[in-house]
Coordinates of C-alpha atoms in Angstrom, one line a residue:
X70 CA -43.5 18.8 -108.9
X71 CA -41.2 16.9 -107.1
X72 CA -37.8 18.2 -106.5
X73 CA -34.4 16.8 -107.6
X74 CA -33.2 15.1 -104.6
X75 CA -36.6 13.6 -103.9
X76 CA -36.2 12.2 -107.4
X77 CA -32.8 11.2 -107.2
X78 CA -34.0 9.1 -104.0
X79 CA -36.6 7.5 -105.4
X80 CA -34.3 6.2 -108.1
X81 CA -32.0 4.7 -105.9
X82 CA -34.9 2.8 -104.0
X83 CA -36.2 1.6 -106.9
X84 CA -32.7 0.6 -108.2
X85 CA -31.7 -0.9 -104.7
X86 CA -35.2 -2.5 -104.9
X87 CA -34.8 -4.4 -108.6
X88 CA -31.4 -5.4 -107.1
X89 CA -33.2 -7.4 -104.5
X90 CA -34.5 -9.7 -106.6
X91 CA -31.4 -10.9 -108.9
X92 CA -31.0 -13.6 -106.2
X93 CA -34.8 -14.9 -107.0
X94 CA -34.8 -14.1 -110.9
X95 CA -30.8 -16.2 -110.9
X96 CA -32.4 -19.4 -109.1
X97 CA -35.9 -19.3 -110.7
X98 CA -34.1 -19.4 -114.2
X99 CA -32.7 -22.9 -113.2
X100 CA -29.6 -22.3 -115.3
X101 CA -26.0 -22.5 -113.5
X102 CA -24.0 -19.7 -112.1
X103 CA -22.0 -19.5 -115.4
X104 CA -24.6 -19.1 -117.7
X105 CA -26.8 -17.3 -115.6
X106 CA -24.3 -14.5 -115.7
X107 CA -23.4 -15.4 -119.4
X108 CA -27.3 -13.8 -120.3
X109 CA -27.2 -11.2 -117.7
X110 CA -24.6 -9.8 -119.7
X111 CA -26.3 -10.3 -123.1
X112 CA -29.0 -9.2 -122.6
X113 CA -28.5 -6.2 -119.7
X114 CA -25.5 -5.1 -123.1
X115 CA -28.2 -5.4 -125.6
X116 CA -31.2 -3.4 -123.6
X117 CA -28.0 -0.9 -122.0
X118 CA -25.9 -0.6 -125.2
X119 CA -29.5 0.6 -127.0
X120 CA -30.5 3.0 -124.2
X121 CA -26.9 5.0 -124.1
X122 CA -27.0 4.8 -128.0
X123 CA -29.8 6.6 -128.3
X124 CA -28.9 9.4 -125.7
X125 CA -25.6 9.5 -127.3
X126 CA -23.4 8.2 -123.9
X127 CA -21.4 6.0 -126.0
X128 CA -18.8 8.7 -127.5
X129 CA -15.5 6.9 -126.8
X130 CA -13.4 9.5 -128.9
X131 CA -11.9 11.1 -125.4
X132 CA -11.1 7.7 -124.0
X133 CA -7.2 6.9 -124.0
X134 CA -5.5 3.6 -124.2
X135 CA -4.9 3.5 -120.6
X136 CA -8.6 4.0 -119.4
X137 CA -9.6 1.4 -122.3
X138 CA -7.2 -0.8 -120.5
X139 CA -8.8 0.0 -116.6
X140 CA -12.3 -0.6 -118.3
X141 CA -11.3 -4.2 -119.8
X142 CA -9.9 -4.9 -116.3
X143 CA -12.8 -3.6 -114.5
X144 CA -15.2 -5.8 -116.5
X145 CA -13.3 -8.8 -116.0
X146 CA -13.5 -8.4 -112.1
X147 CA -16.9 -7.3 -112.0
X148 CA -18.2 -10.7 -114.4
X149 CA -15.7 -12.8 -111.7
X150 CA -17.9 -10.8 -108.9
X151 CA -21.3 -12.1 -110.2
X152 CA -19.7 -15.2 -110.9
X153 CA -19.1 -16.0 -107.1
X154 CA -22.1 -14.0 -106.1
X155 CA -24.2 -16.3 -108.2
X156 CA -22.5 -19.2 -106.8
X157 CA -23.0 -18.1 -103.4
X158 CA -27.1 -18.2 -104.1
X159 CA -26.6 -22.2 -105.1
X160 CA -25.4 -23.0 -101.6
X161 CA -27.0 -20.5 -98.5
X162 CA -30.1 -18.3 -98.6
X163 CA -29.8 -15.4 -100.7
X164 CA -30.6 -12.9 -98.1
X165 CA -27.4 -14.3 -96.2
X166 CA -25.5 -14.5 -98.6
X167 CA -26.0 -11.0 -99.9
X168 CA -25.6 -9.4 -96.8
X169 CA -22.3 -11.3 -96.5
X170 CA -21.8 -10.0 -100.2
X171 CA -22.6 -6.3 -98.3
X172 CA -19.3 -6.6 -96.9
X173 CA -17.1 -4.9 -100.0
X174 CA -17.4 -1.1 -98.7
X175 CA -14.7 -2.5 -95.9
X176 CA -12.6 -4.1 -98.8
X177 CA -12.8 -1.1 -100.7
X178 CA -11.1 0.2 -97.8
X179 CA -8.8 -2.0 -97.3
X180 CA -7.3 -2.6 -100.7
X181 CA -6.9 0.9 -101.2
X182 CA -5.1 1.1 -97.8
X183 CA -3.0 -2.0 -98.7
X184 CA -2.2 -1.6 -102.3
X185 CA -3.2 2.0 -103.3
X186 CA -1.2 3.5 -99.8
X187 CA -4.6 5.5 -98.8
X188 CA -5.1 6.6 -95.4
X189 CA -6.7 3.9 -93.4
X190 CA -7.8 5.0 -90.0
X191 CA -7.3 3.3 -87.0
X192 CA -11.1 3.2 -85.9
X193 CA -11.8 1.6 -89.0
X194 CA -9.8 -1.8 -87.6
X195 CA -13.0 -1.7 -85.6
X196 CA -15.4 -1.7 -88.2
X197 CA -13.8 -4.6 -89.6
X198 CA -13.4 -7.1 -86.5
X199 CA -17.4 -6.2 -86.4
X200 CA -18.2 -6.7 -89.8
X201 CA -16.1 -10.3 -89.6
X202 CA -17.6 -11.3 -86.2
X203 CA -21.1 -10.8 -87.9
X204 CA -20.0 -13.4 -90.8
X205 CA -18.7 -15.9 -87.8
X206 CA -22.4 -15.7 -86.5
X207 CA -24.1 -16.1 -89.5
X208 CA -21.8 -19.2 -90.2
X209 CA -21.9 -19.9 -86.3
X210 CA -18.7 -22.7 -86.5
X211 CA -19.0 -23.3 -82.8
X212 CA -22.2 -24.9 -82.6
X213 CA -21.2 -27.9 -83.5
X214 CA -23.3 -28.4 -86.5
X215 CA -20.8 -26.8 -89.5
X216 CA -23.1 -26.4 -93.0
X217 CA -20.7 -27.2 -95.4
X218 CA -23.3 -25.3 -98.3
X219 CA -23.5 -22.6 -95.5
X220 CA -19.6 -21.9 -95.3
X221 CA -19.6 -22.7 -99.3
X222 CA -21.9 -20.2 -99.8
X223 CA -20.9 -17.0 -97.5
X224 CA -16.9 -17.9 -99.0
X225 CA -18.4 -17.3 -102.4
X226 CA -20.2 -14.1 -101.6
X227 CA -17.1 -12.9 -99.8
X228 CA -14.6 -13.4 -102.9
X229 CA -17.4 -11.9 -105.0
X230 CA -17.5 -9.2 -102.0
X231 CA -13.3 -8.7 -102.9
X232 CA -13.6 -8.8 -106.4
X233 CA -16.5 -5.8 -106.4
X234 CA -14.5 -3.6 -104.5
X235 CA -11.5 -4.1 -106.9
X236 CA -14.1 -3.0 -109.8
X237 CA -15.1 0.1 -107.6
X238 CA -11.8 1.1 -107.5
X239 CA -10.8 0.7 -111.1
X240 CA -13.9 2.5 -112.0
X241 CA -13.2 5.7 -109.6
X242 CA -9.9 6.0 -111.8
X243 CA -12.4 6.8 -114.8
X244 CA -13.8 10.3 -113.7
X245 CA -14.8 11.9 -116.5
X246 CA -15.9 9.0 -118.7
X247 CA -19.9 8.7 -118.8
X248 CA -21.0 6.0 -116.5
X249 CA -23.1 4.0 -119.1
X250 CA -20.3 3.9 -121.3
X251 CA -18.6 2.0 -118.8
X252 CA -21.2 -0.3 -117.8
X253 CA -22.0 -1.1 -121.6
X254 CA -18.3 -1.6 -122.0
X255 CA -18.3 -4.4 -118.6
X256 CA -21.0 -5.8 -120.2
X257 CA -19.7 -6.4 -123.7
X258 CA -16.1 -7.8 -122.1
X259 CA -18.5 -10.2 -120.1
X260 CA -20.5 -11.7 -122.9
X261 CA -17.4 -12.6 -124.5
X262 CA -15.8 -13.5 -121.7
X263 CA -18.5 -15.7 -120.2
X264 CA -19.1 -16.8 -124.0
X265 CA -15.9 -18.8 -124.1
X266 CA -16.6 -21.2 -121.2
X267 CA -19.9 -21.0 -119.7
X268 CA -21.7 -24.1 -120.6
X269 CA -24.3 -22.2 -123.2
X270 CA -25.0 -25.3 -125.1
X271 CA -26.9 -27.1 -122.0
X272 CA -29.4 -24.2 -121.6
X273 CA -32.8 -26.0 -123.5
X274 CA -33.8 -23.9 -126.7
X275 CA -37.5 -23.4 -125.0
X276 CA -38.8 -22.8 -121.5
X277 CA -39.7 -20.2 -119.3
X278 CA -36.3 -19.8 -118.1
X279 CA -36.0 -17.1 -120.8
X280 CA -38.4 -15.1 -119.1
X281 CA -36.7 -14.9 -116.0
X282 CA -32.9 -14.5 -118.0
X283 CA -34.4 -11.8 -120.2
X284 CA -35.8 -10.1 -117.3
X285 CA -32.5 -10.6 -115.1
X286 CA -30.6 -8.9 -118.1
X287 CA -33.6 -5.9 -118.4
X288 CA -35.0 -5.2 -115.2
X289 CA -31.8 -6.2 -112.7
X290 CA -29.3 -4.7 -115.3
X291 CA -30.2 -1.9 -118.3
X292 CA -33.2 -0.7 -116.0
X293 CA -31.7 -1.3 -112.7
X294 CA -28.1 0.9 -113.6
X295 CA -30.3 3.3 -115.4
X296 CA -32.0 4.1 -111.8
X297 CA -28.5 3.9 -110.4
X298 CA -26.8 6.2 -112.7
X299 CA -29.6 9.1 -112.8
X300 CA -29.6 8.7 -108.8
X301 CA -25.7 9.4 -108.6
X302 CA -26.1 12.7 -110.5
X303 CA -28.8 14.0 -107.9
X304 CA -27.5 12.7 -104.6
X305 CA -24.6 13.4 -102.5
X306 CA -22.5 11.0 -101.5
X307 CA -23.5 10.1 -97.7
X308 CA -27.2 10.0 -98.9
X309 CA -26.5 7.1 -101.6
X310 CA -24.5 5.1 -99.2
X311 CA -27.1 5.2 -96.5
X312 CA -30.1 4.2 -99.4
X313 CA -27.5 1.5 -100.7
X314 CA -28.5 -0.6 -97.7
X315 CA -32.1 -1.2 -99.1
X316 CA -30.8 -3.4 -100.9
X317 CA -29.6 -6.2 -98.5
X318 CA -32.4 -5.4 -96.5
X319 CA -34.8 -5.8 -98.9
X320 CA -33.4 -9.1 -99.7
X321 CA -33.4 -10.5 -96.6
X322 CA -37.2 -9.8 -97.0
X323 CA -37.8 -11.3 -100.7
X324 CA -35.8 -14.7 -99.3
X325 CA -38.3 -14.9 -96.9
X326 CA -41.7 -14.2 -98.6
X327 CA -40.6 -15.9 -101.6
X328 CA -38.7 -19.1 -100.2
X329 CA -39.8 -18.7 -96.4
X330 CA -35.7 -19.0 -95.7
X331 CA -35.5 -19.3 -91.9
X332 CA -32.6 -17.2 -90.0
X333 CA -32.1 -17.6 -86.6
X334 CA -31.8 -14.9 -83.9
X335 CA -27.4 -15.4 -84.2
X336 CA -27.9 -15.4 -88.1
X337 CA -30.0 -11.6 -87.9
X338 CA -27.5 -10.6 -85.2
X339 CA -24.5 -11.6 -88.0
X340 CA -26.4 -9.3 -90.1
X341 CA -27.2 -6.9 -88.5
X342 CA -23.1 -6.4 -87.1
X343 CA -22.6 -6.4 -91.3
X344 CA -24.8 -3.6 -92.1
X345 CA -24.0 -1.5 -89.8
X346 CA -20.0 -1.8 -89.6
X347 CA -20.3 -1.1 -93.5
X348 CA -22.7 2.1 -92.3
X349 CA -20.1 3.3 -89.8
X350 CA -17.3 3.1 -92.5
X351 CA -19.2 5.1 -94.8
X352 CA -19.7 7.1 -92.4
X353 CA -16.2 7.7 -90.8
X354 CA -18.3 6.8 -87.1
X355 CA -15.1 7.2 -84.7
X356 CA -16.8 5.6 -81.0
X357 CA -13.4 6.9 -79.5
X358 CA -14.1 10.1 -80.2
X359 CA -17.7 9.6 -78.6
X360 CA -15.8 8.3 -75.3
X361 CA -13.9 10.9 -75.3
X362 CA -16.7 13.7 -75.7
X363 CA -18.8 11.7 -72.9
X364 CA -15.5 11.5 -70.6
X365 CA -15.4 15.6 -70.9
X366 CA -19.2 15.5 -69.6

């Protein structure tokens, strides 16, 4: 029988894995960003809303006003994230894009350096002139031969980068309030929210772009923070932020066996300075400190 943690990660792959695809199921759908994310919330609140019903997650009888008020905010910034993240997949490949998107773990840092006064060490200042240098390469401005989709694109998935961290923070303020709750909550604030002026009436009554909406609001959302939320409760903190890098790599993979995106050898580099300033953050890496040891040697 397997144990716990072994569980635990193979939610968290699985989640990171369904994640992967939202880029694919969002363009395959043929609707526009707006609506896109109009159905994800419909539908993921509809298949999630049932789910924590039945296992009774939805007792809201604890929640005060104030954390009412953190959760409305929080779904409002995490519909405006998908909003730009589903932009971002109209202009650039969606395997560049999301690992541009992979750069909120340093602006969860940031804002809560900035705004929320939290420590912010100095090695971190690293992290982000790497992480930043990696989106230069990816957008590669000095070769003459500017994409104006390209820079459209990694701008979007950078705002929806800001906008998720904001959410992360909100949410860590709501400790001790069930994780589904929340999410069904976010969802319910973005159906309306989306409801009032996303361009519903121009998606056709028939077509197989209800497939891929129902799926994008089933697999990508209800089953997909489902995984997520049963992995949190198993794993400890450094494990999930390592896994959570499945799923920009895994993307990067899907955009190339499904659309054959081509990414040159600066583009991978870009990335690859991403991933792993977001890694060393998480990680509190400190390469002074390594000096420092090897100078003693």
């Amino acid at each position: 029988m397997m144990q716990p943690n072994n569980i635990g990660k193979l939610e968290m792959i699985l989640a990171m894995m369904l994640s992967s695809t939202i880029g694919v199921f969002v363009y395959e759908s043929g609707q526009v960003p707006l609506n896109a994310v109009f159905y994800r919330c419909l539908f993921g609140f509809m298949f999630l809303g049932f789910y924590a019903w039945v296992r009774g997650y939805l007792d809201a009888s604890k929640v005060t006003g104030k954390e009412w008020l953190l959760m409305l905010v929080g779904g409002v910034t995490l519909v405006v994230n998908w909003c730009f993240l589903f932009t971002s997949f109209s202009f650039a490949p969606i395997g560049v894009t999301t690992v541009a998107y992979h750069t909120q773990p340093i602006f969860v840092l940031l804002i809560a350096a900035l705004f929320l006064r939290e420590r912010f060490e100095p090695h971190n200042w690293l992290w982000v002139l790497v992480a930043f240098s990696g989106v230069l390469m990816i957008v590669d401005p000095f070769s003459g031969g500017w994409s104006d989709n390209l820079i459209l694109g990694i701008g979007s998935a950078i705002i929806a980068a800001v906008f998720y961290a904001l959410t992360t923070l909100i949410t860590q303020r709501l400790t001790h309030i069930k994780p589904h709750l929340i999410a069904t909550v976010h969802l319910a604030i973005g159906t309306l929210m989306m409801a009032t002026f996303a361009p519903i009436k121009e998606v056709p009554a028939a077509g197989d772009h209800w497939y891929w909406l129902l799926a994008l609001g089933f697999l990508q959302t209800a089953v997909m923070y489902i995984l997520l939320y049963g992995a949190f409760q198993k794993l400890e903190t450094p494990m999930i932020a390592v896994l959570a890098y499945v799923y920009p790599v895994a993307t990067v993979v899907v955009d190339y066996l499904v659309y054959d995106s081509a990414i040159t050898p600066l583009m991978t580099l870009g990335m690859v300075a991403i991933l792993f300033a977001g890694f060393a953050m998480n990680r509190s890496i400190r390469p002074l400190q390594w000096w420092k040891r090897e100078q003693a040697y």
